[in-house]
């Protein structure tokens, strides 16, 4: 058994897929998180309805938008 | 009588169906959870409107998206 | 006068109807709950828009989806 | 001046109209409540878009669905 | 400067307009409130999309439905 | 650097634009606020989809409706 | 690893893109924030569905509207 925040911790510095509500998705490197699942991603690409819409060096995502995070 | 989190605990390492809001569903092995019902699934398949859309080795689901979890 | 959680407690091991948001409903035996109204149902049938869609031996429902619970 | 929970307390054992979100309504006898406005109704009729859909001896309503309660 | 709950306190026993989410409105006399902005109105008229739909001697409104309250 | 509530404090007694969810807007003088961003406006005009719908001497806005406040 | 609020702190006095829910976006200079991700922006331009709708010297954004913040 592993706690959800421990699982996130194991993905630090790895590429992750972050699915958000309302058809939004980020692909990037997980650089940080906190207990609300607020996230910091590096070298991140934002997709809306599967189409790339923006590439950013860094982004801070508010946790309440997150559906899931997969390494 | 069993508490909801106890019931989840009995499903650790078992296959579960996780129904999420907005027509999303995961089938996988429950690897962990916390009191918010944040979940860790292993060997998980994601379905949207009953169609398979992605298979992942691991996923961390934010609890506020969960409708129910069934072994 | 009876507190809502006391009323739930009196339905333990009885058949209940659980109405959820978004047209979803469960019929089953109440096996447990907690103060958030997270629920455990046994021998439960799930209905969506009044049509049976799934039968499960056990399900853990996250409380924020609940509209009402009736014995 | 009267606090909202005091006003509810004065309706215990009286008939009330409970308006819920999403066009749902209950008419019944208020049997209990708690500070979240979780409610217990006796001899309750459920209406959806003003049409009667179900009569129940008892129902426990989760407070976050409530719009208002009127004696 | 006046705190929002102080401003409400000054409207006790006065006529107020209460705008709720989803096109619902109440006109009535403010009889009470609590820090969640749960409200008690006396001699209240409920309007939906500006049409009068119900008159009640008393109503208890759950605060999370409130958009604004104006004397 | 300035904290959000400090910035609000500097707008007390000044004209502000308050954008709310669902296409609603208020123009008025900020008379008070609390840490939830519940607001008190004086001499306020309410706009829905950019059309003026109501003028009020005072209004108490529940903070969860607020998108932003601009002097 | 970096905590989300630390990452925001590094963007103080820098230009940021703030994506909000419901198709709203701000471009401006981050002047402050708090743990809820309430934000203060200076010299900010508001866009709705990618079209510029308003320019403001200062705006205070309520954190629950935020999807992400990118420098």
PDB file of C-alpha atoms in Angstrom, chain E:
ATOM      1  CA  UNK E   1     -15.526  50.490   6.631  1.00  0.00           C
ATOM      2  CA  UNK E   2     -18.110  47.946   7.626  1.00  0.00           C
ATOM      3  CA  UNK E   3     -17.813  44.169   7.817  1.00  0.00           C
ATOM      4  CA  UNK E   4     -20.285  42.221   5.638  1.00  0.00           C
ATOM      5  CA  UNK E   5     -21.956  40.550   8.631  1.00  0.00           C
ATOM      6  CA  UNK E   6     -22.302  43.921  10.386  1.00  0.00           C
ATOM      7  CA  UNK E   7     -24.003  45.263   7.268  1.00  0.00           C
ATOM      8  CA  UNK E   8     -26.426  42.324   7.383  1.00  0.00           C
ATOM      9  CA  UNK E   9     -27.071  43.021  11.033  1.00  0.00           C
ATOM     10  CA  UNK E  10     -28.205  46.552  10.182  1.00  0.00           C
ATOM     11  CA  UNK E  11     -30.852  45.078   7.852  1.00  0.00           C
ATOM     12  CA  UNK E  12     -32.515  42.945  10.539  1.00  0.00           C
ATOM     13  CA  UNK E  13     -36.273  43.630  10.502  1.00  0.00           C
ATOM     14  CA  UNK E  14     -35.956  45.485   7.195  1.00  0.00           C
ATOM     15  CA  UNK E  15     -37.088  44.481   3.718  1.00  0.00           C
ATOM     16  CA  UNK E  16     -34.332  42.937   1.636  1.00  0.00           C
ATOM     17  CA  UNK E  17     -33.826  41.542  -1.836  1.00  0.00           C
ATOM     18  CA  UNK E  18     -31.962  38.230  -1.766  1.00  0.00           C
ATOM     19  CA  UNK E  19     -30.561  37.153  -5.121  1.00  0.00           C
ATOM     20  CA  UNK E  20     -29.807  33.436  -5.272  1.00  0.00           C
ATOM     21  CA  UNK E  21     -28.004  31.350  -7.860  1.00  0.00           C
ATOM     22  CA  UNK E  22     -29.911  29.868 -10.808  1.00  0.00           C
ATOM     23  CA  UNK E  23     -32.308  32.763 -11.368  1.00  0.00           C
ATOM     24  CA  UNK E  24     -34.062  32.578  -8.000  1.00  0.00           C
ATOM     25  CA  UNK E  25     -34.818  35.620  -5.856  1.00  0.00           C
ATOM     26  CA  UNK E  26     -36.565  36.340  -2.543  1.00  0.00           C
ATOM     27  CA  UNK E  27     -38.142  39.589  -1.373  1.00  0.00           C
ATOM     28  CA  UNK E  28     -38.870  39.618   2.345  1.00  0.00           C
ATOM     29  CA  UNK E  29     -37.999  40.871   5.825  1.00  0.00           C
ATOM     30  CA  UNK E  30     -34.639  39.729   7.175  1.00  0.00           C
ATOM     31  CA  UNK E  31     -35.255  37.946  10.471  1.00  0.00           C
ATOM     32  CA  UNK E  32     -31.875  36.357  11.037  1.00  0.00           C
ATOM     33  CA  UNK E  33     -28.578  35.084   9.643  1.00  0.00           C
ATOM     34  CA  UNK E  34     -25.411  33.282  10.715  1.00  0.00           C
ATOM     35  CA  UNK E  35     -21.764  33.495   9.586  1.00  0.00           C
ATOM     36  CA  UNK E  36     -22.379  31.105   6.637  1.00  0.00           C
ATOM     37  CA  UNK E  37     -25.010  33.617   5.392  1.00  0.00           C
ATOM     38  CA  UNK E  38     -27.746  31.124   6.093  1.00  0.00           C
ATOM     39  CA  UNK E  39     -30.754  33.462   6.257  1.00  0.00           C
ATOM     40  CA  UNK E  40     -34.202  33.624   7.840  1.00  0.00           C
ATOM     41  CA  UNK E  41     -36.775  35.679   5.930  1.00  0.00           C
ATOM     42  CA  UNK E  42     -40.322  36.570   7.039  1.00  0.00           C
ATOM     43  CA  UNK E  43     -43.252  37.408   4.743  1.00  0.00           C
ATOM     44  CA  UNK E  44     -41.190  36.371   1.759  1.00  0.00           C
ATOM     45  CA  UNK E  45     -42.036  36.129  -1.907  1.00  0.00           C
ATOM     46  CA  UNK E  46     -40.033  33.804  -4.109  1.00  0.00           C
ATOM     47  CA  UNK E  47     -39.400  34.744  -7.737  1.00  0.00           C
ATOM     48  CA  UNK E  48     -37.914  32.535 -10.424  1.00  0.00           C
ATOM     49  CA  UNK E  49     -36.756  34.387 -13.533  1.00  0.00           C
ATOM     50  CA  UNK E  50     -38.563  37.477 -12.177  1.00  0.00           C
ATOM     51  CA  UNK E  51     -41.964  35.716 -11.865  1.00  0.00           C
ATOM     52  CA  UNK E  52     -43.570  35.244  -8.477  1.00  0.00           C
ATOM     53  CA  UNK E  53     -43.847  31.523  -7.712  1.00  0.00           C
ATOM     54  CA  UNK E  54     -44.586  31.238  -3.962  1.00  0.00           C
ATOM     55  CA  UNK E  55     -45.314  33.347  -0.879  1.00  0.00           C
ATOM     56  CA  UNK E  56     -44.284  32.067   2.536  1.00  0.00           C
ATOM     57  CA  UNK E  57     -44.503  33.376   6.090  1.00  0.00           C
ATOM     58  CA  UNK E  58     -41.014  32.137   6.873  1.00  0.00           C
ATOM     59  CA  UNK E  59     -38.136  30.589   5.005  1.00  0.00           C
ATOM     60  CA  UNK E  60     -34.663  29.403   5.962  1.00  0.00           C
ATOM     61  CA  UNK E  61     -32.208  29.797   3.064  1.00  0.00           C
ATOM     62  CA  UNK E  62     -28.936  27.867   2.966  1.00  0.00           C
ATOM     63  CA  UNK E  63     -26.123  30.367   2.592  1.00  0.00           C
ATOM     64  CA  UNK E  64     -24.236  28.712  -0.258  1.00  0.00           C
ATOM     65  CA  UNK E  65     -27.098  29.657  -2.618  1.00  0.00           C
ATOM     66  CA  UNK E  66     -26.790  33.381  -1.925  1.00  0.00           C
ATOM     67  CA  UNK E  67     -25.312  35.767  -4.514  1.00  0.00           C
ATOM     68  CA  UNK E  68     -26.129  39.037  -2.716  1.00  0.00           C
ATOM     69  CA  UNK E  69     -28.442  40.638  -0.182  1.00  0.00           C
ATOM     70  CA  UNK E  70     -29.611  44.260  -0.632  1.00  0.00           C
ATOM     71  CA  UNK E  71     -31.753  46.297   1.736  1.00  0.00           C
TER      72      UNK E  71
END
